[in-house]
Amino acid sequence: GGRQKGEERVVDVELVVPVVVGTAAFWLGKKADEFHSHRWTVYLRSPTGEDLSHLLSKVVFTLHQSFAQPSRTVTQPPFEVTETGWGEFDIGVTLHLSEDAREPGVELSHLLKLYEDNPDAPQNTKKPVVSEFYEDIIVRQPTRELYERVKTHIPRPAPSSPLDPFFPEHSDAAERELLQVASQKVEEKTVELKQRLLELGGTSVLL
Ligand code: SLL
């Protein structure tokens, strides 16, 4: 006893929240001023296009110090910041989970990409340079409060974004599911084998 309400943890559970962090950068063309050659957006999104606001209280994006007020806090979806500039740099992306998670912030970072890898690729003002990565945010032993809320949560689509047509597909979520099923099968086989070894009176030291 002695624990405060809201601090109870569900010990045998981990919550997995798939997210994608990325940047999309549009070249502003030959006439743009050299210090504002690109308009870019850094974003946090769900790979399946779901709204994440039930899990997040805010996302803090930390830009390069050459920007005015480099620390940008976003408390509502879309969780993104749009700026203009000329250079590539690492952007800090700190996820603050909803209060009932009672978890510290999750620190991610992402390199803003303005240029295609192929230096011979013609620059294009219509099609952005997109760079993004998939991450699984894992909450081990979630609070009972968060767990109950997430379990009964009905997914909603994220607000639509002008960048929607440019977001890459992520098969990672599907792959992860396949891996889980596979590792469960291996687990079942192992249990089966152990059982048979025991029945044979052999030793199970090797397992
Ligand atoms: C570099 N590591 O030195 C990089 C830093 C900084 C880019 C790039 C600022 C624009 C603005 C901007 O684009 N900074 O102040 O509006 O190459």
XYZ file of N, CA and C and ligand atoms in Angstrom:
638
model
N 0.832 -1.206 0.000
C 0.000 0.000 0.000
C 0.861 1.247 0.000
N 0.302 2.354 0.328
C 1.051 3.597 0.417
C 1.174 4.341 -0.892
N 0.767 3.695 -1.960
C 0.903 4.384 -3.253
C -0.276 5.305 -3.510
N 0.031 6.420 -4.111
C -1.001 7.390 -4.466
C -1.860 6.852 -5.599
N -3.100 7.259 -5.597
C -3.967 6.914 -6.721
C -3.334 7.476 -8.006
N -3.382 6.676 -9.062
C -2.782 7.126 -10.322
C -1.375 6.627 -10.512
N -0.781 6.111 -9.440
C 0.593 5.599 -9.564
C 0.642 4.102 -9.764
N -0.517 3.455 -9.697
C -0.516 1.996 -9.870
C -0.016 1.644 -11.268
N 0.888 0.675 -11.344
C 1.469 0.258 -12.620
C 0.970 -1.134 -12.995
N 0.789 -1.355 -14.286
C 0.407 -2.677 -14.765
C 1.709 -3.372 -15.140
N 2.170 -4.293 -14.270
C 3.548 -4.776 -14.373
C 3.802 -5.666 -15.582
N 2.798 -6.378 -16.028
C 3.066 -7.361 -17.091
C 2.694 -6.841 -18.477
N 2.716 -5.510 -18.641
C 2.278 -4.953 -19.918
C 3.312 -3.949 -20.422
N 3.533 -3.935 -21.740
C 4.219 -2.775 -22.301
C 3.399 -2.230 -23.466
N 3.280 -0.914 -23.480
C 2.556 -0.268 -24.566
C 3.564 0.128 -25.640
N 3.202 -0.124 -26.872
C 4.079 0.228 -27.988
C 3.350 1.266 -28.836
N 3.970 2.413 -28.985
C 3.368 3.485 -29.772
C 4.252 3.757 -30.985
N 3.852 3.311 -32.160
C 4.658 3.579 -33.345
C 4.521 5.044 -33.766
N 5.642 5.686 -33.996
C 5.620 7.077 -34.469
C 6.610 7.240 -35.617
N 6.453 8.322 -36.319
C 7.393 8.674 -37.377
C 7.821 10.121 -37.147
N 9.145 10.373 -37.195
C 9.677 11.726 -37.106
C 10.320 12.034 -38.448
N 10.011 13.204 -38.973
C 10.589 13.490 -40.277
C 10.626 14.970 -40.606
N 11.253 15.244 -41.754
C 11.250 16.599 -42.300
C 10.887 16.531 -43.780
N 10.208 17.575 -44.226
C 9.900 17.727 -45.648
C 10.323 19.141 -46.018
N 11.167 19.261 -47.046
C 11.735 20.571 -47.394
C 11.474 20.907 -48.861
N 10.873 22.061 -49.070
C 10.637 22.559 -50.434
C 11.710 23.588 -50.786
N 12.308 23.405 -51.938
C 13.211 24.440 -52.471
C 12.359 25.603 -52.950
N 12.755 26.826 -52.608
C 11.917 27.981 -52.938
C 12.271 28.597 -54.293
N 13.199 27.996 -54.989
C 13.471 28.420 -56.373
C 14.626 29.397 -56.490
N 14.989 29.688 -57.729
C 16.178 30.506 -58.026
C 16.078 31.922 -57.471
N 14.848 32.412 -57.363
C 14.705 33.818 -56.958
C 14.685 34.006 -55.443
N 14.673 32.890 -54.722
C 14.603 32.991 -53.260
C 15.891 33.588 -52.701
N 15.782 34.254 -51.560
C 16.995 34.840 -50.978
C 17.851 33.731 -50.367
N 19.161 33.942 -50.394
C 20.076 32.829 -50.094
C 19.946 32.325 -48.653
N 19.443 33.147 -47.740
C 19.282 32.696 -46.351
C 17.936 32.018 -46.116
N 17.090 32.085 -47.125
C 15.765 31.444 -47.013
C 15.493 30.678 -48.302
N 16.405 29.780 -48.596
C 16.330 29.035 -49.860
C 15.299 27.906 -49.805
N 14.909 27.513 -48.583
C 13.979 26.391 -48.424
C 12.895 26.703 -47.388
N 11.733 26.126 -47.628
C 10.693 26.113 -46.596
C 10.549 24.664 -46.154
N 10.706 24.427 -44.853
C 10.689 23.036 -44.392
C 9.750 22.864 -43.195
N 9.355 21.644 -43.012
C 8.494 21.277 -41.875
C 9.112 20.077 -41.182
N 9.219 20.169 -39.876
C 9.597 18.996 -39.081
C 8.327 18.514 -38.394
N 8.112 17.193 -38.408
C 6.844 16.694 -37.880
C 7.013 15.396 -37.105
N 6.064 15.192 -36.220
C 5.888 13.900 -35.566
C 4.518 13.413 -35.986
N 4.439 12.192 -36.521
C 3.156 11.672 -36.954
C 3.067 10.192 -36.651
N 1.870 9.648 -36.820
C 1.680 8.212 -36.685
C 1.871 7.583 -38.058
N 2.554 6.424 -38.145
C 2.747 5.805 -39.472
C 1.427 5.387 -40.111
N 0.372 5.241 -39.298
C -0.917 4.803 -39.837
C -1.893 5.973 -39.966
N -1.394 7.196 -39.789
C -2.241 8.372 -39.968
C -3.229 8.606 -38.840
N -2.965 7.976 -37.687
C -3.856 8.185 -36.544
C -3.476 9.451 -35.791
N -4.462 10.020 -35.137
C -4.207 11.145 -34.255
C -3.496 10.621 -33.007
N -2.434 11.342 -32.575
C -1.664 10.887 -31.412
C -1.942 11.732 -30.181
N -2.895 12.671 -30.289
C -3.006 13.653 -29.205
C -3.527 13.054 -27.901
N -4.140 11.867 -27.947
C -4.574 11.252 -26.687
C -3.381 10.742 -25.875
N -2.216 10.640 -26.528
C -1.024 10.115 -25.839
C -0.008 11.193 -25.511
N -0.161 12.362 -26.120
C 0.856 13.402 -26.007
C 0.286 14.644 -25.339
N 1.031 15.201 -24.410
C 0.620 16.515 -23.901
C 1.276 17.601 -24.740
N 2.489 17.350 -25.200
C 3.152 18.308 -26.102
C 4.369 17.685 -26.745
N 4.810 18.324 -27.811
C 6.063 17.957 -28.466
C 6.897 19.231 -28.536
N 8.153 19.135 -28.087
C 9.042 20.299 -28.132
C 10.101 20.061 -29.215
N 10.122 20.936 -30.191
C 11.097 20.866 -31.276
C 12.196 21.877 -30.981
N 13.442 21.430 -30.949
C 14.559 22.344 -30.675
C 15.346 22.567 -31.965
N 15.252 23.808 -32.453
C 15.883 24.163 -33.728
C 17.312 24.653 -33.486
N 18.019 24.903 -34.570
C 19.355 25.494 -34.523
C 19.284 26.887 -33.895
N 20.378 27.258 -33.221
C 20.366 28.528 -32.490
C 20.280 29.753 -33.386
N 20.469 29.553 -34.671
C 20.334 30.700 -35.573
C 18.875 31.120 -35.766
N 17.936 30.313 -35.241
C 16.519 30.682 -35.344
C 16.079 31.449 -34.093
N 15.188 32.394 -34.291
C 14.607 33.103 -33.140
C 13.810 32.096 -32.319
N 13.910 32.167 -31.006
C 13.220 31.227 -30.110
C 13.305 29.797 -30.624
N 14.504 29.224 -30.549
C 14.707 27.898 -31.144
C 13.889 26.777 -30.506
N 13.421 26.975 -29.276
C 12.621 25.919 -28.660
C 11.142 26.166 -28.955
N 10.530 25.261 -29.724
C 9.144 25.449 -30.170
C 8.266 24.350 -29.568
N 7.259 24.769 -28.836
C 6.378 23.820 -28.163
C 5.055 23.727 -28.899
N 4.650 22.506 -29.205
C 3.384 22.285 -29.915
C 2.504 21.395 -29.035
N 1.333 21.899 -28.676
C 0.469 21.161 -27.745
C -0.740 20.523 -28.430
N -0.907 20.790 -29.716
C -2.069 20.289 -30.458
C -1.592 19.671 -31.764
N -2.324 18.695 -32.277
C -1.980 18.243 -33.629
C -2.363 19.311 -34.654
N -1.669 19.422 -35.768
C -0.525 18.586 -36.128
C 0.727 18.958 -35.328
N 1.474 17.955 -34.919
C 2.690 18.194 -34.152
C 3.813 18.472 -35.135
N 3.926 19.741 -35.503
C 4.912 20.109 -36.524
C 5.276 21.580 -36.420
N 6.417 21.908 -37.000
C 6.894 23.292 -37.067
C 7.362 23.544 -38.495
N 6.951 24.669 -39.048
C 7.390 25.041 -40.394
C 8.237 26.301 -40.309
N 9.349 26.309 -41.030
C 10.284 27.436 -41.016
C 10.890 27.599 -42.401
N 11.583 28.711 -42.578
C 12.413 28.848 -43.772
C 13.859 28.998 -43.333
N 14.779 28.570 -44.183
C 16.195 28.674 -43.840
C 17.051 28.227 -44.997
N 18.327 28.037 -44.682
C 19.286 27.705 -45.740
C 20.103 26.455 -45.429
N 20.104 26.022 -44.159
C 21.055 24.961 -43.798
C 20.420 23.765 -43.128
N 21.170 22.678 -43.166
C 20.729 21.428 -42.535
C 21.297 21.343 -41.119
N 20.553 20.796 -40.196
C 21.030 20.655 -38.813
C 20.157 19.632 -38.101
N 20.622 19.221 -36.923
C 19.881 18.259 -36.110
C 18.783 18.955 -35.332
N 17.576 18.429 -35.424
C 16.451 19.001 -34.693
C 16.114 18.079 -33.524
N 16.049 18.626 -32.338
C 15.634 17.841 -31.166
C 14.117 17.723 -31.158
N 13.627 16.530 -30.880
C 12.181 16.295 -30.849
C 11.877 15.575 -29.528
N 11.323 16.302 -28.586
C 11.037 15.698 -27.281
C 9.538 15.487 -27.133
N 9.173 14.227 -26.907
C 7.764 13.879 -26.746
C 7.429 13.889 -25.260
N 6.424 14.648 -24.903
C 5.924 14.605 -23.527
C 4.616 13.839 -23.555
N 4.607 12.700 -22.903
C 3.410 11.866 -22.909
C 2.333 12.511 -22.041
N 1.113 12.040 -22.212
C 0.001 12.580 -21.439
C 0.315 12.440 -19.947
N -0.259 13.307 -19.152
C 0.065 13.380 -17.732
C -0.145 12.055 -17.009
N -1.218 11.328 -17.383
C -1.505 10.073 -16.671
C -0.497 8.965 -16.976
N 0.415 9.210 -17.940
C 1.483 8.233 -18.196
C 2.532 8.306 -17.091
N 2.668 9.490 -16.478
C 3.671 9.701 -15.422
C 5.040 9.207 -15.858
N 5.419 9.622 -17.040
C 6.700 9.223 -17.611
C 7.495 10.477 -17.940
N 8.838 10.368 -17.892
C 9.654 11.497 -18.351
C 9.541 11.642 -19.858
N 9.965 12.762 -20.397
C 9.907 13.002 -21.837
C 10.769 12.002 -22.599
N 10.384 11.750 -23.824
C 11.139 10.837 -24.691
C 11.891 11.697 -25.700
N 13.219 11.576 -25.704
C 14.043 12.428 -26.558
C 14.390 11.742 -27.867
N 14.017 12.368 -28.945
C 14.400 11.879 -30.262
C 15.109 13.028 -30.963
N 15.755 12.734 -32.091
C 16.278 13.842 -32.879
C 16.208 13.452 -34.348
N 16.257 14.466 -35.155
C 16.152 14.199 -36.584
C 16.958 15.220 -37.363
N 17.720 14.727 -38.354
C 18.511 15.619 -39.192
C 17.637 16.211 -40.294
N 17.522 17.534 -40.273
C 16.786 18.217 -41.341
C 17.533 18.015 -42.652
N 16.812 17.533 -43.633
C 17.438 17.280 -44.934
C 16.838 18.224 -45.970
N 17.689 19.026 -46.590
C 17.206 19.979 -47.602
C 17.537 19.524 -49.016
N 18.588 18.706 -49.134
C 19.086 18.356 -50.467
C 19.014 16.857 -50.703
N 18.720 16.491 -51.937
C 18.750 15.079 -52.331
C 20.188 14.566 -52.252
N 20.338 13.263 -52.039
C 21.671 12.669 -51.958
C 22.423 12.809 -53.284
N 21.688 12.670 -54.374
C 22.308 12.776 -55.702
C 22.463 14.248 -56.078
N 23.716 14.761 -56.104
C 23.921 16.186 -56.370
C 23.532 16.578 -57.798
N 23.369 15.581 -58.672
C 22.982 15.880 -60.048
C 21.471 15.944 -60.235
N 20.726 15.529 -59.210
C 19.263 15.560 -59.320
C 18.822 17.013 -59.479
N 17.969 17.304 -60.459
C 17.531 18.691 -60.645
C 16.698 19.134 -59.444
N 16.879 20.380 -59.002
C 16.070 20.882 -57.885
C 14.663 21.151 -58.394
N 13.698 20.950 -57.523
C 12.296 20.942 -57.917
C 11.521 21.675 -56.813
N 10.729 22.666 -57.198
C 10.003 23.426 -56.163
C 8.680 22.771 -55.774
N 8.269 21.764 -56.531
C 6.952 21.144 -56.298
C 7.021 19.940 -55.368
N 8.159 19.262 -55.432
C 8.284 18.001 -54.715
C 9.302 18.186 -53.586
N 8.881 17.972 -52.350
C 9.819 18.208 -51.245
C 10.834 17.067 -51.107
N 11.955 17.397 -50.467
C 12.896 16.367 -50.020
C 12.389 15.883 -48.666
N 12.039 14.607 -48.602
C 11.456 14.059 -47.372
C 12.432 13.069 -46.756
N 12.626 13.207 -45.463
C 13.471 12.255 -44.734
C 12.741 11.909 -43.457
N 12.465 10.631 -43.236
C 11.783 10.302 -41.991
C 12.155 8.940 -41.466
N 11.980 8.782 -40.162
C 12.308 7.518 -39.501
C 11.177 7.074 -38.597
N 11.046 5.788 -38.553
C 10.036 5.133 -37.726
C 10.661 4.805 -36.369
N 9.915 5.019 -35.292
C 10.364 4.639 -33.943
C 9.199 3.993 -33.215
N 9.502 2.999 -32.418
C 8.489 2.493 -31.487
C 8.754 3.118 -30.125
N 7.801 3.893 -29.640
C 7.913 4.414 -28.276
C 7.352 3.325 -27.360
N 8.146 2.898 -26.394
C 7.713 1.795 -25.532
C 7.509 2.299 -24.114
N 6.328 2.057 -23.592
C 6.037 2.406 -22.198
C 5.926 1.092 -21.431
N 6.957 0.798 -20.635
C 6.946 -0.446 -19.839
C 6.193 -0.186 -18.542
N 5.465 -1.169 -18.113
C 4.700 -1.046 -16.869
C 3.932 0.277 -16.825
N 3.003 0.443 -17.763
C 2.254 1.713 -17.797
C 1.400 1.873 -16.537
N 1.051 3.100 -16.250
C 0.115 3.313 -15.137
C -1.209 2.655 -15.511
N -1.909 2.227 -14.518
C -3.230 1.615 -14.734
C -4.134 2.589 -15.481
N -4.024 3.866 -15.100
C -4.868 4.903 -15.696
C -4.630 5.016 -17.211
N -3.361 5.072 -17.604
C -3.036 5.169 -19.034
C -3.466 3.898 -19.760
N -3.169 2.778 -19.141
C -3.479 1.485 -19.747
C -4.971 1.362 -20.043
N -5.790 1.700 -19.059
C -7.251 1.591 -19.242
C -7.713 2.542 -20.340
N -7.122 3.704 -20.369
C -7.547 4.713 -21.343
C -7.149 4.289 -22.766
N -5.943 3.771 -22.897
C -5.459 3.373 -24.217
C -6.235 2.168 -24.742
N -6.556 1.256 -23.804
C -7.252 0.025 -24.172
C -8.624 0.300 -24.786
N -9.290 1.334 -24.291
C -10.645 1.620 -24.757
C -10.670 2.765 -25.772
N -9.472 3.235 -26.142
C -9.404 4.380 -27.052
C -9.857 3.996 -28.461
N -10.700 4.830 -29.035
C -11.116 4.615 -30.423
C -10.275 5.532 -31.306
N -9.490 4.941 -32.212
C -8.581 5.763 -33.032
C -9.336 6.795 -33.873
N -8.707 7.947 -33.990
C -9.240 9.000 -34.866
C -8.156 9.338 -35.869
N -8.554 9.764 -37.058
C -7.522 10.170 -38.016
C -6.893 11.503 -37.606
N -5.602 11.628 -37.865
C -4.908 12.894 -37.633
C -5.492 13.939 -38.576
N -5.386 15.224 -38.202
C -5.846 16.253 -39.132
C -5.107 16.110 -40.461
N -5.772 16.411 -41.546
C -5.099 16.238 -42.830
C -4.051 17.331 -42.996
N -3.043 17.019 -43.773
C -1.911 17.924 -43.922
C -1.611 18.090 -45.406
N -1.148 19.277 -45.800
C -0.757 19.447 -47.202
C 0.396 18.508 -47.583
N 1.073 17.953 -46.568
C 2.190 17.052 -46.866
C 1.747 15.606 -47.075
N 0.460 15.331 -46.801
C -0.035 13.950 -46.917
C 0.427 13.231 -48.193
N 0.339 13.885 -49.361
C 0.720 13.151 -50.575
C 2.194 12.757 -50.616
N 3.014 13.376 -49.756
C 4.458 13.126 -49.820
C 4.952 12.193 -48.727
N 4.072 11.830 -47.769
C 4.516 10.957 -46.690
C 4.754 9.551 -47.221
N 5.949 8.998 -46.951
C 6.215 7.624 -47.387
C 5.358 6.620 -46.602
N 5.150 5.466 -47.206
C 4.467 4.361 -46.521
C 5.458 3.694 -45.581
N 4.957 3.192 -44.468
C 5.825 2.413 -43.575
C 5.294 1.015 -43.405
N 6.092 0.062 -43.844
C 5.671 -1.325 -43.657
C 6.156 -1.820 -42.297
N 6.939 -0.992 -41.592
C 7.542 -1.415 -40.319
C 6.505 -1.947 -39.336
N 5.354 -1.268 -39.274
C 4.335 -1.682 -38.303
C 3.861 -3.091 -38.640
N 3.627 -3.346 -39.924
C 3.180 -4.663 -40.360
C 4.274 -5.697 -40.103
N 5.531 -5.299 -40.396
C 6.663 -6.212 -40.185
C 6.810 -6.585 -38.722
N 6.639 -5.588 -37.864
C 6.772 -5.828 -36.428
C 5.748 -6.858 -35.957
N 4.544 -6.734 -36.497
C 3.486 -7.666 -36.123
C 3.859 -9.088 -36.547
N 4.377 -9.217 -37.784
C 4.796 -10.524 -38.276
C 5.875 -11.123 -37.387
N 6.855 -10.281 -36.999
C 7.944 -10.743 -36.141
C 7.416 -11.247 -34.813
N 6.424 -10.516 -34.268
C 5.862 -10.916 -32.981
C 5.200 -12.275 -33.092
N 4.438 -12.469 -34.167
C 3.775 -13.748 -34.382
C 4.828 -14.845 -34.507
N 5.911 -14.552 -35.282
C 6.968 -15.536 -35.482
C 7.627 -15.900 -34.167
N 7.956 -14.890 -33.344
C 8.677 -15.194 -32.105
C 7.765 -15.946 -31.141
N 6.476 -15.724 -31.255
C 5.529 -16.468 -30.409
C 5.522 -17.935 -30.822
N 5.580 -18.177 -32.124
C 5.620 -19.566 -32.623
C 6.866 -20.266 -32.117
N 8.024 -19.577 -32.186
C 9.282 -20.151 -31.700
C 9.138 -20.488 -30.222
N 8.552 -19.569 -29.486
C 8.315 -19.759 -28.049
C 7.507 -21.030 -27.809
N 6.424 -21.187 -28.572
C 5.549 -22.362 -28.407
C 6.312 -23.648 -28.695
N 7.115 -23.625 -29.777
C 7.916 -24.807 -30.149
C 8.880 -25.155 -29.033
N 9.507 -24.118 -28.457
C 10.493 -24.342 -27.398
C 9.830 -25.017 -26.196
N 8.672 -24.531 -25.834
C 7.936 -25.107 -24.702
C 7.618 -26.573 -24.997
N 7.186 -26.829 -26.229
C 6.852 -28.181 -26.670
C 8.055 -29.115 -26.545
N 9.205 -28.629 -27.045
C 10.434 -29.427 -27.017
C 10.879 -29.714 -25.594
N 10.817 -28.694 -24.751
C 11.209 -28.852 -23.343
C 10.364 -29.943 -22.698
N 9.062 -29.860 -23.001
C 8.122 -30.818 -22.450
C 8.496 -32.240 -22.880
N 8.826 -32.368 -24.169
C 9.155 -33.709 -24.686
C 10.443 -34.239 -24.080
N 11.416 -33.356 -23.924
C 12.679 -33.766 -23.303
C 12.437 -34.258 -21.878
N 11.594 -33.537 -21.156
C 11.280 -33.922 -19.775
C 10.632 -35.306 -19.758
N 9.704 -35.497 -20.707
C 9.005 -36.781 -20.784
C 9.971 -37.912 -21.100
N 10.982 -37.614 -21.909
C 11.984 -38.626 -22.268
C 12.976 -38.866 -21.134
N 12.852 -38.083 -20.088
C 13.770 -38.229 -18.953
C 15.140 -37.649 -19.228
N 15.259 -36.891 -20.283
C 16.542 -36.273 -20.616
C 16.743 -35.008 -19.793
N 17.844 -34.333 -20.077
C 18.061 -33.082 -19.352
C 17.677 -31.913 -20.263
N 17.247 -30.858 -19.681
C 16.851 -29.702 -20.468
C 17.902 -28.607 -20.350
N 19.092 -28.966 -19.921
C 20.158 -27.990 -19.722
C 20.435 -27.200 -21.004
N 20.391 -27.897 -22.109
C 20.704 -27.226 -23.368
C 19.680 -26.155 -23.725
N 18.488 -26.260 -23.197
C 17.481 -25.264 -23.503
C 17.488 -24.201 -22.423
C 25.627 24.718 -40.999
N 25.099 23.099 -39.308
O 26.446 25.435 -40.433
C 24.557 24.046 -40.189
C 23.733 25.065 -39.498
C 21.817 26.506 -39.668
C 20.710 26.885 -40.553
C 22.629 25.453 -40.338
C 18.625 29.889 -40.133
C 17.707 30.674 -40.982
C 17.176 31.874 -40.279
C 19.106 28.624 -40.780
O 18.696 28.117 -41.793
N 20.094 28.042 -40.089
O 17.873 32.357 -39.378
O 16.109 32.302 -40.608
O 25.650 24.473 -42.173
